[in-house]
Each structure stands twice: as structure tokens, then as C-alpha cells.
Short mmCIF file of C-alpha atoms in Angstrom, two decimals:
data_model
loop_
_atom_site.label_atom_id
_atom_site.label_comp_id
_atom_site.label_asym_id
_atom_site.label_seq_id
_atom_site.Cartn_x
_atom_site.Cartn_y
_atom_site.Cartn_z
CA MET R 1215 0.00 0.00 0.00
CA LEU R 1216 2.82 2.43 0.84
CA ASP R 1217 5.39 1.26 -1.73
CA LYS R 1218 4.20 3.67 -4.43
CA PHE R 1219 4.75 6.61 -2.03
CA ILE R 1220 8.00 5.47 -0.38
CA THR R 1221 9.87 4.36 -3.51
CA PRO R 1222 10.01 7.78 -5.25
CA VAL R 1223 11.39 9.33 -2.05
CA ILE R 1224 14.13 6.75 -1.54
CA LYS R 1225 15.18 6.39 -5.17
CA PRO R 1226 17.07 9.74 -5.52
CA LEU R 1227 18.93 9.12 -2.24
CA LEU R 1228 20.52 5.98 -3.67
CA THR R 1229 22.00 7.60 -6.78
CA PRO R 1230 25.36 8.76 -5.31
CA VAL R 1231 26.07 5.31 -3.85
CA VAL R 1232 25.01 3.63 -7.09
CA MET R 1233 27.43 5.79 -9.10
CA ILE R 1234 30.33 4.74 -6.86
CA MET R 1235 29.42 1.07 -7.10
CA HIS R 1236 29.16 1.24 -10.87
CA LYS R 1237 32.62 2.81 -11.13
CA ARG R 1238 34.02 -0.07 -9.06
CA GLY R 1239 32.53 -2.69 -11.35
CA ILE R 1240 29.91 -4.02 -8.94
CA THR R 1241 26.89 -5.55 -10.67
CA ALA R 1242 23.25 -5.52 -9.63
CA ASP R 1243 23.08 -9.33 -9.45
CA GLN R 1244 26.07 -9.39 -7.11
CA LEU R 1245 24.30 -6.95 -4.79
CA THR R 1246 21.15 -9.08 -4.89
CA VAL R 1247 22.99 -12.21 -3.78
CA VAL R 1248 25.06 -10.43 -1.12
CA GLY R 1249 21.95 -8.72 0.25
CA PHE R 1250 20.14 -12.05 0.49
CA LEU R 1251 23.03 -13.70 2.35
CA VAL R 1252 23.23 -10.76 4.77
CA GLY R 1253 19.50 -11.02 5.35
CA LEU R 1254 19.75 -14.72 6.14
CA LEU R 1255 22.13 -13.89 8.99
CA ALA R 1256 19.05 -12.58 10.79
CA VAL R 1257 17.71 -16.14 11.23
CA PRO R 1258 20.39 -17.46 13.63
CA LEU R 1259 20.51 -14.08 15.35
CA LEU R 1260 16.77 -14.27 15.97
CA ALA R 1261 16.98 -17.88 17.05
CA PHE R 1262 19.50 -16.87 19.74
CA GLU R 1263 17.41 -13.79 20.60
CA ILE R 1264 20.00 -11.27 19.46
CA TRP R 1265 17.22 -8.93 18.43
CA TYR R 1266 19.12 -5.80 17.48
CA GLY R 1267 21.77 -7.75 15.62
CA ALA R 1268 18.96 -9.27 13.56
CA LEU R 1269 17.51 -5.80 13.04
CA VAL R 1270 20.82 -4.63 11.55
CA ALA R 1271 20.90 -7.63 9.19
CA ILE R 1272 17.32 -6.92 8.09
CA ALA R 1273 18.06 -3.23 7.52
CA LEU R 1274 21.19 -4.02 5.48
CA ASN R 1275 19.25 -6.50 3.38
CA ARG R 1276 16.66 -3.87 2.53
CA ILE R 1277 19.28 -1.24 1.73
CA LEU R 1278 21.08 -3.60 -0.63
CA ASP R 1279 17.76 -4.61 -2.16
CA GLY R 1280 17.06 -0.99 -2.99
CA LEU R 1281 20.55 -0.49 -4.37
CA ASP R 1282 20.53 -3.48 -6.71
CA GLY R 1283 17.54 -2.25 -8.70
CA ALA R 1284 18.87 1.31 -8.79
CA LEU R 1285 22.26 0.05 -9.97
CA ALA R 1286 20.68 -2.11 -12.67
CA ARG R 1287 18.80 0.88 -14.06
CA TYR R 1288 21.79 3.23 -13.80
CA ALA R 1289 24.10 0.78 -15.58
CA ASN R 1290 21.45 -0.31 -18.09
CA GLN R 1291 21.70 -3.84 -16.71
CA SER R 1292 17.99 -4.36 -16.10
CA SER R 1293 16.92 -7.82 -17.23
CA SER R 1294 14.27 -10.45 -16.72
CA ALA R 1295 16.91 -12.73 -15.22
CA GLY R 1296 17.89 -10.10 -12.68
CA GLY R 1297 14.27 -9.39 -11.83
CA PHE R 1298 13.61 -13.10 -11.35
CA LEU R 1299 16.63 -13.47 -9.06
CA ASP R 1300 15.67 -10.40 -7.04
CA ILE R 1301 12.04 -11.28 -6.38
CA THR R 1302 12.80 -14.94 -5.66
CA LEU R 1303 15.42 -14.12 -3.04
CA ASP R 1304 13.16 -11.39 -1.61
CA PHE R 1305 10.38 -13.88 -0.93
CA LEU R 1306 12.81 -16.35 0.61
CA PHE R 1307 14.06 -13.58 2.89
CA TYR R 1308 10.53 -12.61 3.89
CA ALA R 1309 9.79 -16.23 4.83
CA ALA R 1310 13.03 -16.59 6.79
CA ILE R 1311 12.28 -13.86 9.33
CA PRO R 1312 9.14 -15.43 10.87
CA LEU R 1313 11.05 -18.72 10.93
CA GLY R 1314 13.72 -17.07 13.07
CA PHE R 1315 11.13 -16.00 15.64
CA ILE R 1316 9.57 -19.45 15.65
CA LEU R 1317 12.98 -20.96 16.40
CA ALA R 1318 13.52 -18.43 19.17
CA ASN R 1319 10.37 -19.44 21.03
CA PRO R 1320 8.44 -22.31 19.38
CA GLU R 1321 5.91 -22.62 22.18
CA GLN R 1322 4.83 -19.00 22.00
CA ASN R 1323 5.46 -18.15 18.35
CA ALA R 1324 4.86 -21.32 16.32
CA ILE R 1325 1.13 -20.93 15.59
CA ALA R 1326 1.21 -17.21 14.81
CA GLY R 1327 4.42 -17.60 12.82
CA SER R 1328 2.99 -20.48 10.80
CA LEU R 1329 -0.16 -18.48 10.09
CA LEU R 1330 1.95 -15.56 8.90
CA LEU R 1331 4.02 -17.82 6.65
CA ALA R 1332 0.86 -19.31 5.16
CA THR R 1333 -0.50 -15.87 4.30
CA PHE R 1334 2.89 -14.86 2.89
CA ILE R 1335 2.47 -17.74 0.44
CA GLY R 1336 -0.94 -16.36 -0.51
CA THR R 1337 0.26 -12.79 -1.05
CA GLY R 1338 3.34 -13.95 -2.94
CA SER R 1339 1.53 -16.41 -5.22
CA SER R 1340 -1.27 -13.96 -6.07
CA PHE R 1341 1.33 -11.29 -6.76
CA LEU R 1342 3.44 -13.43 -9.08
CA ALA R 1343 0.55 -15.21 -10.79
CA PHE R 1344 -0.96 -11.88 -11.81
CA ALA R 1345 2.42 -10.65 -13.04
CA ILE R 1346 2.59 -13.59 -15.46
CA ALA R 1347 -0.85 -12.82 -16.89
CA ALA R 1348 -0.12 -9.08 -16.97
CA GLU R 1349 2.93 -9.76 -19.12
CA LYS R 1350 0.74 -11.72 -21.56
CA PHE R 1351 -1.63 -8.79 -22.00
CA LYS R 1352 1.16 -6.19 -21.86
CA LEU R 1353 -0.55 -4.28 -19.06
CA GLU R 1354 0.96 -0.90 -18.29
CA LYS R 1355 2.81 -0.33 -14.99
CA PRO R 1356 1.96 3.30 -14.19
CA GLN R 1357 3.22 3.21 -10.58
CA PHE R 1358 6.27 0.97 -11.03
CA LYS R 1359 7.43 1.50 -14.61
CA TYR R 1360 11.03 0.68 -13.70
CA LYS R 1361 10.20 -2.81 -12.39
CA SER R 1362 10.95 -5.95 -14.39
CA PHE R 1363 7.33 -7.07 -14.20
CA TYR R 1364 3.90 -5.92 -13.07
CA TYR R 1365 3.56 -5.05 -9.37
CA LEU R 1366 0.04 -5.67 -8.14
CA ASN R 1367 -0.92 -3.36 -5.27
CA GLY R 1368 -2.22 -4.62 -1.94
CA LEU R 1369 -2.80 -3.70 1.68
CA THR R 1370 0.44 -5.43 2.69
CA GLU R 1371 3.43 -4.74 0.46
CA GLY R 1372 7.17 -4.52 0.99
CA THR R 1373 7.12 -1.32 3.06
CA GLU R 1374 4.53 -2.67 5.50
CA THR R 1375 6.33 -6.00 5.78
CA ILE R 1376 9.67 -4.41 6.64
CA ALA R 1377 7.98 -2.14 9.19
CA LEU R 1378 6.54 -5.29 10.74
CA PHE R 1379 9.95 -6.98 10.88
CA ILE R 1380 11.42 -3.93 12.59
CA ALA R 1381 8.59 -3.98 15.13
CA PHE R 1382 9.22 -7.69 15.72
CA CYS R 1383 12.84 -6.98 16.62
CA ILE R 1384 12.01 -4.04 18.88
CA TRP R 1385 9.15 -5.80 20.69
CA PRO R 1386 9.84 -9.53 20.27
CA GLN R 1387 7.63 -10.40 23.25
CA HIS R 1388 4.64 -9.27 21.17
CA PHE R 1389 5.53 -11.27 18.06
CA ALA R 1390 2.49 -13.55 18.27
CA VAL R 1391 0.01 -10.67 18.47
CA MET R 1392 1.63 -8.61 15.72
CA ALA R 1393 2.09 -11.61 13.44
CA SER R 1394 -1.56 -12.59 13.85
CA ILE R 1395 -2.81 -9.08 13.06
CA PHE R 1396 -0.55 -8.82 10.04
CA ALA R 1397 -1.69 -12.25 8.84
CA ILE R 1398 -5.26 -10.93 8.84
CA ALA R 1399 -4.11 -7.92 6.80
CA CYS R 1400 -2.36 -10.31 4.40
CA GLY R 1401 -5.62 -12.23 4.12
CA ILE R 1402 -7.35 -9.03 3.01
CA THR R 1403 -4.58 -8.47 0.47
CA ILE R 1404 -5.01 -11.99 -0.87
CA PHE R 1405 -8.75 -11.51 -1.28
CA THR R 1406 -8.49 -8.13 -2.99
CA ARG R 1407 -5.74 -9.35 -5.33
CA ILE R 1408 -7.64 -12.47 -6.34
CA HIS R 1409 -10.91 -10.57 -6.77
CA GLY R 1410 -9.41 -7.57 -8.56
CA GLY R 1411 -6.92 -9.60 -10.57
CA TYR R 1412 -9.53 -12.09 -11.75
CA HIS R 1413 -11.95 -9.44 -12.96
CA THR R 1414 -9.16 -7.40 -14.55
CA LEU R 1415 -7.94 -10.39 -16.54
CA LYS R 1416 -11.49 -11.39 -17.50
CA GLN R 1417 -11.98 -7.90 -18.91
CA GLN R 1418 -8.65 -8.09 -20.75
CA GLU R 1419 -9.64 -11.42 -22.29
CA ALA R 1420 -13.04 -10.04 -23.31
CA ASP R 1421 -11.42 -6.98 -24.91
CA ALA R 1422 -8.89 -9.19 -26.74
CA ASN R 1423 -11.63 -11.47 -28.08
CA LYS R 1424 -13.71 -8.50 -29.17
CA ALA R 1425 -10.74 -6.98 -30.97
CA ALA R 1426 -10.06 -10.30 -32.72
CA GLU R 1427 -13.67 -10.53 -33.89
CA ASN R 1428 -13.47 -7.02 -35.37
CA VAL R 1429 -10.37 -7.79 -37.44
CA PRO R 1430 -11.42 -8.69 -41.01
CA SER R 1431 -10.22 -12.02 -42.36
CA SER R 1432 -7.82 -12.09 -45.31
CA ALA R 1433 -10.64 -13.21 -47.61
CA ASN R 1434 -12.85 -10.32 -46.60
CA TYR R 1435 -9.92 -7.97 -46.93
CA GLU R 1436 -9.40 -9.05 -50.57
CA VAL R 1437 -13.07 -8.58 -51.34
CA ILE R 1438 -13.03 -5.10 -49.90
CA ASN R 1439 -9.97 -4.15 -51.94
CA ASP R 1440 -11.48 -5.58 -55.12
#
């Protein structure tokens, strides 16, 4: 929900760092992989209840995630392969953080953490499934033109998820409550994406079929020209 407002603010701040990285020969894909590995460090830190250490790892992951896309665009390295790598590792990172809290306190966090992971699957699958269909119909991306594929809006997006992870690390004793509330919000996102995405694609299919019916066949075209 907040991504479309936050991204334009952050993007210009990354440019000076991106220019330095480009001069040093660093690639966007390298940043993606390094950022993912740094983010994974949060899991053992959470498991051993080193909350602020995990918070640093999460923050660094997000900073590097912002830099890799900016670097790809600056260096004209944007590609479908890079976009695939980025979003795949992002979703793995998102799933890893609740796992860390479950490992820290299974008795208290297992149910809420599992519920959150289940809804993450729903938001992620609805997001990616629509992106595939959007590519087929060449849907415009007015809010995220620089992205490798279509970003479907929702109540819970990247900005909200990272804010949640930060809150988890600051108030770990309230993980179960916060995770449960956010899971409900994810459920709303899943519903709106499925409902909106389904009807959008149905309309696109109807428009495509109507356009095909209005195109004259080659035989008719010859008759008209005769």
C-alpha cells in the first residue's frame, strides 16, 4: 500500500552510492545475492534472541535490495533474469524472518508464525501469478514503470512487511500478536488481489476477443480491396 509513495522518495537518495558502485565494477546481481546472504544472517541471530543484531541484518538487506535495482537501471543492466533473481530471493528472505522467531520461542510463536508464513504464500503467489498474466496482455505499470514485471498493489506490500519486521525486533515479546494481526491484513490483500486480478484479466480477455472478432479475415480484406 505504501510502496508507491515510499519508492520515489528513496530512489534519488541511492543515486550517489550507485554511481560509486558502478565505477568499481559491482553488478546488480552481485548486490542481490550479497543482500540475500546478509538477510539470512538474521535467522540465527533471531533464534538466539539477538534482536538488534537481527535488526541490523534486516536493515542491510533492505538497503542492498534498494541499491541493486537502482544500480541495474543506472548501468542499463535491467533484465528479466535479474528481476527473477531479485524477487525470488526477496520472498525467501521474507519467509526466513518469521522462521527465526519461531525458532527463538516455538511454544509462544509457532502458531502465529505459521499463520503468517501461510498468508505470505498467498500474497506472494497472487502477486506473481498476476504478473505472469499481466505480461501476456502487456498491461501498463503506471506506478512501477522501472520494475521488471507488473507489481500488483495490496494492503500489505514490501514497506509494511519491513515495518513489521522492525517492530518484531524491537518488541519480540509481542511477536504472536503482531504476526496474527498482520496475517489478517495479508488475508485481506489476498482476497483483494484475487478478486481484482480475476476481474481485470477477464476484462482483458473479453477486450482481446472483441478486438479479434473485429479484425477482417484475409478473404474479406481481398473482397473489400477488389
